[in-house]
Structure formats: structure tokens, C-alpha cells
PDB file of C-alpha atoms in Angstrom:
ATOM      1  CA  ALA C  21      11.056   0.828   2.030  1.00 62.00           C
ATOM      2  CA  GLN C  22      13.212  -1.836   2.864  1.00 70.00           C
ATOM      3  CA  SER C  23      14.431  -3.961  -0.369  1.00 84.00           C
ATOM      4  CA  VAL C  24      17.053  -5.963  -2.190  1.00 91.00           C
ATOM      5  CA  SER C  25      18.158  -5.425  -5.503  1.00 93.00           C
ATOM      6  CA  GLN C  26      19.679  -7.474  -7.980  1.00 94.00           C
ATOM      7  CA  HIS C  27      20.802  -5.822 -11.110  1.00 86.00           C
ATOM      8  CA  ASN C  28      20.176  -8.854 -14.010  1.00 86.00           C
ATOM      9  CA  HIS C  29      17.124 -10.220 -14.678  1.00 90.00           C
ATOM     10  CA  HIS C  30      18.502 -12.604 -16.865  1.00 94.00           C
ATOM     11  CA  VAL C  31      22.493 -13.150 -18.024  1.00 96.00           C
ATOM     12  CA  ILE C  32      23.426 -15.297 -20.981  1.00 97.00           C
ATOM     13  CA  LEU C  33      27.156 -16.796 -21.796  1.00 96.00           C
ATOM     14  CA  SER C  34      29.320 -19.051 -22.737  1.00 97.00           C
ATOM     15  CA  GLU C  35      31.709 -21.442 -20.961  1.00 96.00           C
ATOM     16  CA  ALA C  36      33.896 -20.398 -19.411  1.00 96.00           C
ATOM     17  CA  ALA C  37      33.490 -16.511 -19.492  1.00 97.00           C
ATOM     18  CA  SER C  38      33.675 -15.299 -15.782  1.00 97.00           C
ATOM     19  CA  LEU C  39      30.008 -14.546 -14.690  1.00 97.00           C
ATOM     20  CA  GLU C  40      29.675 -11.588 -12.443  1.00 97.00           C
ATOM     21  CA  LEU C  41      25.922 -11.114 -10.456  1.00 97.00           C
ATOM     22  CA  GLY C  42      24.923  -7.600  -8.651  1.00 96.00           C
ATOM     23  CA  CYS C  43      23.175  -7.916  -5.649  1.00 96.00           C
ATOM     24  CA  ASN C  44      22.479  -3.991  -3.657  1.00 95.00           C
ATOM     25  CA  TYR C  45      20.345  -4.147  -0.205  1.00 92.00           C
ATOM     26  CA  SER C  46      18.971  -0.800   1.104  1.00 88.00           C
ATOM     27  CA  TYR C  47      18.249  -2.123   5.135  1.00 76.00           C
ATOM     28  CA  GLY C  48      20.851  -0.504   8.273  1.00 75.00           C
ATOM     29  CA  GLY C  49      22.366  -2.722  10.747  1.00 77.00           C
ATOM     30  CA  THR C  50      24.046  -5.472  10.589  1.00 81.00           C
ATOM     31  CA  VAL C  51      22.181  -7.922   7.740  1.00 84.00           C
ATOM     32  CA  ASN C  52      23.205 -11.722   6.876  1.00 88.00           C
ATOM     33  CA  LEU C  53      23.760 -12.348   3.528  1.00 92.00           C
ATOM     34  CA  PHE C  54      23.160 -15.357   1.354  1.00 93.00           C
ATOM     35  CA  TRP C  55      23.242 -16.385  -2.223  1.00 96.00           C
ATOM     36  CA  TYR C  56      20.929 -19.521  -3.355  1.00 95.00           C
ATOM     37  CA  VAL C  57      20.973 -21.325  -6.529  1.00 95.00           C
ATOM     38  CA  GLN C  58      17.938 -23.143  -8.111  1.00 92.00           C
ATOM     39  CA  TYR C  59      18.668 -25.670 -10.732  1.00 92.00           C
ATOM     40  CA  PRO C  60      15.873 -26.255 -13.212  1.00 86.00           C
ATOM     41  CA  GLY C  61      13.288 -28.619 -11.375  1.00 81.00           C
ATOM     42  CA  GLN C  62      14.776 -28.471  -7.812  1.00 84.00           C
ATOM     43  CA  HIS C  63      14.898 -27.076  -4.689  1.00 83.00           C
ATOM     44  CA  LEU C  64      16.548 -24.001  -3.695  1.00 89.00           C
ATOM     45  CA  GLN C  65      20.218 -24.513  -2.356  1.00 90.00           C
ATOM     46  CA  LEU C  66      22.270 -22.955  -0.839  1.00 90.00           C
ATOM     47  CA  LEU C  67      25.275 -21.295  -2.456  1.00 94.00           C
ATOM     48  CA  LEU C  68      27.102 -19.353   0.257  1.00 94.00           C
ATOM     49  CA  LYS C  69      26.335 -17.274   3.101  1.00 92.00           C
ATOM     50  CA  TYR C  70      27.823 -14.479   5.025  1.00 92.00           C
ATOM     51  CA  PHE C  71      27.252 -13.664   9.010  1.00 87.00           C
ATOM     52  CA  SER C  72      30.097 -11.854  10.033  1.00 87.00           C
ATOM     53  CA  GLY C  73      34.588 -11.391   8.904  1.00 92.00           C
ATOM     54  CA  ASP C  74      36.374 -12.062   6.291  1.00 94.00           C
ATOM     55  CA  PRO C  75      34.027 -10.244   3.679  1.00 95.00           C
ATOM     56  CA  LEU C  76      35.400 -12.655   1.129  1.00 96.00           C
ATOM     57  CA  VAL C  77      33.468 -15.257   1.491  1.00 96.00           C
ATOM     58  CA  LYS C  78      34.000 -18.761  -0.639  1.00 96.00           C
ATOM     59  CA  GLY C  79      30.804 -21.098  -1.413  1.00 95.00           C
ATOM     60  CA  ILE C  80      30.397 -24.111  -2.845  1.00 93.00           C
ATOM     61  CA  LYS C  81      31.399 -24.625  -7.019  1.00 94.00           C
ATOM     62  CA  GLY C  82      33.745 -22.114  -7.372  1.00 96.00           C
ATOM     63  CA  PHE C  83      31.381 -19.391  -6.537  1.00 97.00           C
ATOM     64  CA  GLU C  84      32.460 -16.581  -4.203  1.00 97.00           C
ATOM     65  CA  ALA C  85      31.119 -13.214  -2.927  1.00 98.00           C
ATOM     66  CA  GLU C  86      32.284  -9.744  -1.661  1.00 97.00           C
ATOM     67  CA  PHE C  87      30.626  -7.749   0.984  1.00 95.00           C
ATOM     68  CA  ILE C  88      31.427  -4.377   0.917  1.00 94.00           C
ATOM     69  CA  LYS C  89      29.604  -2.153   3.524  1.00 91.00           C
ATOM     70  CA  SER C  90      29.716   0.743   2.435  1.00 92.00           C
ATOM     71  CA  LYS C  91      28.627  -0.209  -0.967  1.00 93.00           C
ATOM     72  CA  PHE C  92      25.675  -2.158   0.447  1.00 93.00           C
ATOM     73  CA  SER C  93      26.725  -5.117  -1.839  1.00 95.00           C
ATOM     74  CA  PHE C  94      27.038  -8.692  -1.311  1.00 97.00           C
ATOM     75  CA  ASN C  95      28.092  -9.292  -5.306  1.00 97.00           C
ATOM     76  CA  LEU C  96      28.235 -13.086  -6.227  1.00 97.00           C
ATOM     77  CA  ARG C  97      31.651 -14.035  -8.509  1.00 97.00           C
ATOM     78  CA  LYS C  98      32.678 -16.873 -10.461  1.00 97.00           C
ATOM     79  CA  PRO C  99      35.660 -16.624 -12.959  1.00 97.00           C
ATOM     80  CA  SER C 100      34.813 -19.519 -14.756  1.00 97.00           C
ATOM     81  CA  VAL C 101      31.036 -21.100 -15.246  1.00 97.00           C
ATOM     82  CA  GLN C 102      29.721 -24.231 -17.033  1.00 96.00           C
ATOM     83  CA  TRP C 103      27.199 -25.308 -18.620  1.00 96.00           C
ATOM     84  CA  SER C 104      25.590 -27.092 -15.256  1.00 95.00           C
ATOM     85  CA  ASP C 105      25.319 -23.340 -13.953  1.00 97.00           C
ATOM     86  CA  THR C 106      22.419 -22.519 -16.382  1.00 97.00           C
ATOM     87  CA  ALA C 107      20.103 -21.747 -12.742  1.00 96.00           C
ATOM     88  CA  GLU C 108      18.202 -19.217 -11.176  1.00 94.00           C
ATOM     89  CA  TYR C 109      20.279 -17.244  -8.591  1.00 96.00           C
ATOM     90  CA  PHE C 110      18.781 -15.207  -5.904  1.00 95.00           C
ATOM     91  CA  CYS C 111      20.240 -13.220  -3.212  1.00 96.00           C
ATOM     92  CA  ALA C 112      18.702 -12.988  -0.093  1.00 93.00           C
ATOM     93  CA  VAL C 113      19.110 -10.851   2.898  1.00 90.00           C
ATOM     94  CA  ASN C 114      17.814 -11.492   6.916  1.00 84.00           C
ATOM     95  CA  ALA C 115      18.175  -7.772   8.525  1.00 73.00           C
ATOM     96  CA  LEU C 116      18.850  -8.747  12.138  1.00 65.00           C
ATOM     97  CA  TRP C 117      16.735  -6.151  14.069  1.00 54.00           C
ATOM     98  CA  MET C 118      16.543  -6.688  17.282  1.00 42.00           C
ATOM     99  CA  THR C 119      12.770  -8.501  17.356  1.00 46.00           C
ATOM    100  CA  THR C 120      11.785 -11.713  17.622  1.00 51.00           C
ATOM    101  CA  ASP C 121       9.501 -11.352  14.477  1.00 51.00           C
ATOM    102  CA  SER C 122      12.290  -9.908  11.819  1.00 52.00           C
ATOM    103  CA  TRP C 123      14.834 -12.412  13.216  1.00 59.00           C
ATOM    104  CA  GLY C 124      15.378 -15.308  10.536  1.00 65.00           C
ATOM    105  CA  LYS C 125      12.963 -13.707   8.049  1.00 79.00           C
ATOM    106  CA  LEU C 126      14.517 -13.571   4.575  1.00 86.00           C
ATOM    107  CA  GLN C 127      13.647 -11.304   1.953  1.00 88.00           C
ATOM    108  CA  PHE C 128      14.840 -12.125  -1.543  1.00 92.00           C
ATOM    109  CA  GLY C 129      16.261 -10.076  -4.855  1.00 93.00           C
ATOM    110  CA  ALA C 130      14.301 -11.039  -7.765  1.00 91.00           C
ATOM    111  CA  GLY C 131      16.329 -13.885  -9.198  1.00 93.00           C
ATOM    112  CA  THR C 132      19.087 -13.130 -11.944  1.00 95.00           C
ATOM    113  CA  GLN C 133      18.272 -16.318 -14.915  1.00 95.00           C
ATOM    114  CA  VAL C 134      21.658 -17.085 -15.774  1.00 97.00           C
ATOM    115  CA  VAL C 135      22.429 -19.425 -19.117  1.00 97.00           C
ATOM    116  CA  VAL C 136      25.404 -20.969 -20.067  1.00 97.00           C
ATOM    117  CA  THR C 137      25.961 -21.939 -23.714  1.00 96.00           C
ATOM    118  CA  PRO C 138      27.943 -24.500 -24.624  1.00 90.00           C
TER     119      PRO C 138
ATOM    120  CA  GLY A 137      22.284 -32.879   6.933  1.00 64.00           C
ATOM    121  CA  ALA A 138      19.912 -30.747   6.814  1.00 81.00           C
ATOM    122  CA  VAL A 139      17.155 -32.050   4.629  1.00 88.00           C
ATOM    123  CA  VAL A 140      13.675 -30.380   3.807  1.00 93.00           C
ATOM    124  CA  SER A 141      10.604 -32.219   2.470  1.00 94.00           C
ATOM    125  CA  GLN A 142       6.941 -31.203   1.169  1.00 96.00           C
ATOM    126  CA  HIS A 143       4.372 -33.154   0.732  1.00 96.00           C
ATOM    127  CA  PRO A 144       2.923 -33.446  -1.482  1.00 96.00           C
ATOM    128  CA  SER A 145       4.958 -32.158  -5.177  1.00 94.00           C
ATOM    129  CA  ARG A 146       2.106 -31.533  -7.340  1.00 95.00           C
ATOM    130  CA  VAL A 147      -1.592 -31.504  -6.266  1.00 97.00           C
ATOM    131  CA  ILE A 148      -4.128 -31.028  -8.865  1.00 96.00           C
ATOM    132  CA  CYS A 149      -6.832 -29.277  -7.163  1.00 95.00           C
ATOM    133  CA  LYS A 150     -11.444 -28.083  -8.020  1.00 96.00           C
ATOM    134  CA  SER A 151     -11.669 -24.594  -6.699  1.00 96.00           C
ATOM    135  CA  GLY A 152     -13.699 -23.966  -3.970  1.00 96.00           C
ATOM    136  CA  THR A 153     -11.726 -27.548  -2.107  1.00 96.00           C
ATOM    137  CA  SER A 154      -8.657 -27.343   0.851  1.00 97.00           C
ATOM    138  CA  VAL A 155      -5.288 -28.706   0.718  1.00 97.00           C
ATOM    139  CA  LYS A 156      -3.087 -29.550   2.914  1.00 97.00           C
ATOM    140  CA  ILE A 157       1.079 -29.163   2.342  1.00 97.00           C
ATOM    141  CA  GLU A 158       3.562 -30.937   4.725  1.00 97.00           C
ATOM    142  CA  CYS A 159       6.771 -29.689   5.131  1.00 96.00           C
ATOM    143  CA  ARG A 160       9.292 -31.762   6.792  1.00 95.00           C
ATOM    144  CA  SER A 161      12.493 -30.986   8.507  1.00 92.00           C
ATOM    145  CA  LEU A 162      14.100 -34.997   8.280  1.00 92.00           C
ATOM    146  CA  ASP A 163      17.520 -35.017  10.540  1.00 88.00           C
ATOM    147  CA  PHE A 164      16.588 -31.665  12.575  1.00 87.00           C
ATOM    148  CA  GLN A 165      14.667 -29.645  14.675  1.00 87.00           C
ATOM    149  CA  ALA A 166      13.114 -27.060  13.544  1.00 86.00           C
ATOM    150  CA  THR A 167      11.832 -24.282  16.068  1.00 82.00           C
ATOM    151  CA  THR A 168      10.738 -21.751  12.832  1.00 88.00           C
ATOM    152  CA  MET A 169       9.566 -22.811   9.921  1.00 92.00           C
ATOM    153  CA  PHE A 170       8.381 -20.245   6.906  1.00 93.00           C
ATOM    154  CA  TRP A 171       6.166 -20.590   4.213  1.00 96.00           C
ATOM    155  CA  TYR A 172       6.695 -18.507   0.660  1.00 95.00           C
ATOM    156  CA  ARG A 173       5.341 -18.678  -2.052  1.00 95.00           C
ATOM    157  CA  GLN A 174       6.634 -18.677  -5.866  1.00 90.00           C
ATOM    158  CA  PHE A 175       4.963 -16.937  -8.496  1.00 83.00           C
ATOM    159  CA  PRO A 176       6.680 -17.588 -12.365  1.00 78.00           C
ATOM    160  CA  LYS A 177       9.595 -15.631 -13.128  1.00 73.00           C
ATOM    161  CA  GLN A 178       9.190 -14.289  -9.459  1.00 79.00           C
ATOM    162  CA  SER A 179      10.663 -14.717  -6.461  1.00 84.00           C
ATOM    163  CA  LEU A 180       9.992 -16.040  -3.434  1.00 89.00           C
ATOM    164  CA  MET A 181       7.532 -13.873  -1.494  1.00 91.00           C
ATOM    165  CA  LEU A 182       7.293 -14.533   2.608  1.00 91.00           C
ATOM    166  CA  MET A 183       3.776 -15.195   3.636  1.00 94.00           C
ATOM    167  CA  ALA A 184       3.794 -16.068   6.961  1.00 93.00           C
ATOM    168  CA  THR A 185       6.646 -17.560   9.437  1.00 90.00           C
ATOM    169  CA  SER A 186       5.178 -19.912  11.490  1.00 89.00           C
ATOM    170  CA  ASN A 187       6.850 -20.756  14.919  1.00 85.00           C
ATOM    171  CA  GLU A 188       6.713 -24.679  17.356  1.00 82.00           C
ATOM    172  CA  GLY A 189       3.620 -24.065  19.430  1.00 81.00           C
ATOM    173  CA  SER A 190       2.679 -21.271  18.877  1.00 83.00           C
ATOM    174  CA  LYS A 191       0.377 -19.321  16.297  1.00 86.00           C
ATOM    175  CA  ALA A 192       1.897 -18.298  12.497  1.00 90.00           C
ATOM    176  CA  THR A 193       2.989 -15.121  11.884  1.00 90.00           C
ATOM    177  CA  TYR A 194       1.656 -14.067   8.533  1.00 93.00           C
ATOM    178  CA  GLU A 195       3.150 -11.289   6.332  1.00 91.00           C
ATOM    179  CA  GLN A 196       0.834  -8.056   5.816  1.00 89.00           C
ATOM    180  CA  GLY A 197      -1.600  -8.802   2.796  1.00 92.00           C
ATOM    181  CA  VAL A 198      -1.566 -12.532   3.316  1.00 94.00           C
ATOM    182  CA  GLU A 199      -5.263 -14.037   4.532  1.00 93.00           C
ATOM    183  CA  LYS A 200      -4.781 -15.839   7.612  1.00 92.00           C
ATOM    184  CA  ASP A 201      -8.220 -17.331   7.454  1.00 94.00           C
ATOM    185  CA  LYS A 202      -7.030 -18.293   4.055  1.00 96.00           C
ATOM    186  CA  PHE A 203      -4.133 -19.944   5.072  1.00 96.00           C
ATOM    187  CA  LEU A 204      -3.919 -22.091   7.604  1.00 95.00           C
ATOM    188  CA  ILE A 205      -0.536 -22.553   9.258  1.00 94.00           C
ATOM    189  CA  ASN A 206       0.249 -25.542  11.965  1.00 91.00           C
ATOM    190  CA  HIS A 207       3.542 -26.347  13.609  1.00 88.00           C
ATOM    191  CA  ALA A 208       2.424 -28.683  15.664  1.00 82.00           C
ATOM    192  CA  SER A 209       5.841 -30.399  16.470  1.00 89.00           C
ATOM    193  CA  LEU A 210       9.380 -29.709  16.134  1.00 89.00           C
ATOM    194  CA  THR A 211       9.554 -31.385  12.612  1.00 92.00           C
ATOM    195  CA  LEU A 212       6.402 -30.943  10.958  1.00 94.00           C
ATOM    196  CA  SER A 213       4.577 -28.040   9.639  1.00 94.00           C
ATOM    197  CA  THR A 214       1.727 -27.647   7.461  1.00 95.00           C
ATOM    198  CA  LEU A 215      -0.047 -24.808   5.376  1.00 97.00           C
ATOM    199  CA  THR A 216      -3.797 -25.535   4.479  1.00 97.00           C
ATOM    200  CA  VAL A 217      -5.397 -23.058   1.850  1.00 97.00           C
ATOM    201  CA  THR A 218      -8.807 -23.325   2.457  1.00 96.00           C
ATOM    202  CA  SER A 219     -11.734 -22.489  -0.208  1.00 96.00           C
ATOM    203  CA  ALA A 220      -8.667 -23.171  -2.768  1.00 96.00           C
ATOM    204  CA  HIS A 221      -9.369 -20.217  -6.050  1.00 95.00           C
ATOM    205  CA  PRO A 222      -7.720 -20.697  -9.368  1.00 95.00           C
ATOM    206  CA  GLU A 223      -5.446 -17.177  -8.280  1.00 94.00           C
ATOM    207  CA  ASP A 224      -4.317 -19.406  -5.399  1.00 95.00           C
ATOM    208  CA  SER A 225      -2.311 -21.574  -7.672  1.00 95.00           C
ATOM    209  CA  SER A 226       0.725 -21.166  -7.414  1.00 94.00           C
ATOM    210  CA  PHE A 227       3.936 -22.786  -6.208  1.00 94.00           C
ATOM    211  CA  TYR A 228       4.803 -23.138  -2.312  1.00 96.00           C
ATOM    212  CA  ILE A 229       8.161 -23.580  -0.404  1.00 96.00           C
ATOM    213  CA  CYS A 230       8.730 -23.936   2.984  1.00 96.00           C
ATOM    214  CA  SER A 231      12.072 -23.664   4.662  1.00 93.00           C
ATOM    215  CA  ALA A 232      13.029 -24.549   8.220  1.00 91.00           C
ATOM    216  CA  ARG A 233      15.678 -23.084  10.604  1.00 85.00           C
ATOM    217  CA  SER A 234      17.389 -25.464  13.048  1.00 76.00           C
ATOM    218  CA  ALA A 235      16.825 -25.225  16.634  1.00 65.00           C
ATOM    219  CA  SER A 236      20.665 -25.231  16.946  1.00 66.00           C
ATOM    220  CA  GLY A 237      23.686 -24.292  15.917  1.00 55.00           C
ATOM    221  CA  GLY A 238      23.172 -19.918  16.885  1.00 55.00           C
ATOM    222  CA  HIS A 239      23.274 -19.975  12.481  1.00 59.00           C
ATOM    223  CA  ASN A 240      20.718 -18.143  10.932  1.00 65.00           C
ATOM    224  CA  GLU A 241      20.156 -19.932   8.315  1.00 76.00           C
ATOM    225  CA  GLN A 242      17.377 -21.688   6.550  1.00 83.00           C
ATOM    226  CA  PHE A 243      16.970 -25.279   4.689  1.00 88.00           C
ATOM    227  CA  PHE A 244      14.438 -24.860   1.805  1.00 91.00           C
ATOM    228  CA  GLY A 245      12.368 -27.899   0.365  1.00 94.00           C
ATOM    229  CA  PRO A 246      11.588 -28.605  -2.823  1.00 92.00           C
ATOM    230  CA  GLY A 247       8.081 -27.002  -3.470  1.00 94.00           C
ATOM    231  CA  THR A 248       5.023 -27.879  -3.880  1.00 96.00           C
ATOM    232  CA  ARG A 249       2.962 -27.404  -7.341  1.00 94.00           C
ATOM    233  CA  LEU A 250      -1.102 -26.535  -6.350  1.00 96.00           C
ATOM    234  CA  THR A 251      -2.782 -25.890  -9.535  1.00 96.00           C
ATOM    235  CA  VAL A 252      -6.901 -24.999  -8.675  1.00 96.00           C
ATOM    236  CA  LEU A 253      -8.858 -25.647 -11.494  1.00 95.00           C
TER     237      LEU A 253
END
């Protein structure tokens, strides 16, 4: 079955530490890839997305992600986290099957809870 | 731009009653809206895809007669949980996909917390 896997369910790190969250998917073919963030008590916000082109994607708030097609991965990184980055992070994939039924449907990973300590 | 609202943000109801949740795209037209359900500490699970002017497409295992979806206009979709039971208590989130722009991106609403007593 097609799936989206996030390797870490819970990450705790100190301010200024570097963050890398793993995301792997099992779809073949063309995909659109997304990272969303959900701050406590708030709705999902798009951090960044990959549709095509440069596999290194820069998003908001200093985040970036790299699409490695051969590894079916789209890992999220931030060189130096802040306390305000405490949130839940979701990887999502849309497999672009050429049918209208699947156009736009996102499959989410289980999420990674990131806690940044002062 | 690309703001999606949901109403209500929280609702508490008695078992057996029906609850309607609205999802609106405030500054764009949405040909497609999606309804998700999120359990505590878990990911979003797609329930159904709603296209303006046509019947919703439900994911496997989602009861269409229990979760009624209406997408009457390009800016409004509603989810009605009929005869709600405690196991329907959850966080319901909608998203909307723009009718223009050519990009496959969804914009999410803030969610509705449903508690069924």
C-alpha cells in the first residue's frame, strides 16, 4: 500500500540546534511534496512545497527541504531552531495519478512533534 | 490571501443529534474542498473530496450517510455529522484547492473540535 513515513514521532532539542525531520513515501511516478506545520492551538500552515525543478526547496521561517527522487525522500531541515519552532510537523504527498479522483488528494505522514527547549 | 475559515470552531452536542460544520474560502474560489479528521496525537485522515456542484467522493471506510457533504458554491462546503455518537468526537479540518493558478496546493481551515456527549 502507498504510504508516507515520518521517521521520528517526537523530537526534543535545544535552541540553536539543527533540525532534520525525515519523510519517505512509497508512491511511484510524479509526486507533489509538502511540509506543513501545526503550532499549538493553530491550524495547519504550509512551510514549503515541491512541484518540480530544483530539488532543494526553501520555505518560510528558515526551513528547507531536499527532494531525493532515488530515495523517495523529502527531508525537512533547519540549521538553527528557535523556541517558537515548537510544533507538530507533517509531511504530505500527492501522487499525480492521471485521474481526476486522485488529483489534489494528500496523504499525510503521522507527524513529528518537535519541542525546542530554551 | 488564500484564507479558509471554519464555523463553528468548537461544538458540543448530545448523542443522536446532527451537527453542521461550514468551510469557507474567503478570498478565492475553490473548485475542490477536502474534509479531514484528526484524532489526538495522530495525523490527518482524508474523509472525502467535495467538488462544487457534484457529489462528494468518500474514502474507503467513511459512511456517506453519516457524514453528509454539500458543496453548493465555489466558496462554501458543509459537513453534517448525522446522529452523532461519542466515537464521532474528533477534530474536523477542511481544506480548499484554488480554482485558478494551476498549482496543486491546499489551504487549510482552523478546524472544528466536535465533542459528542
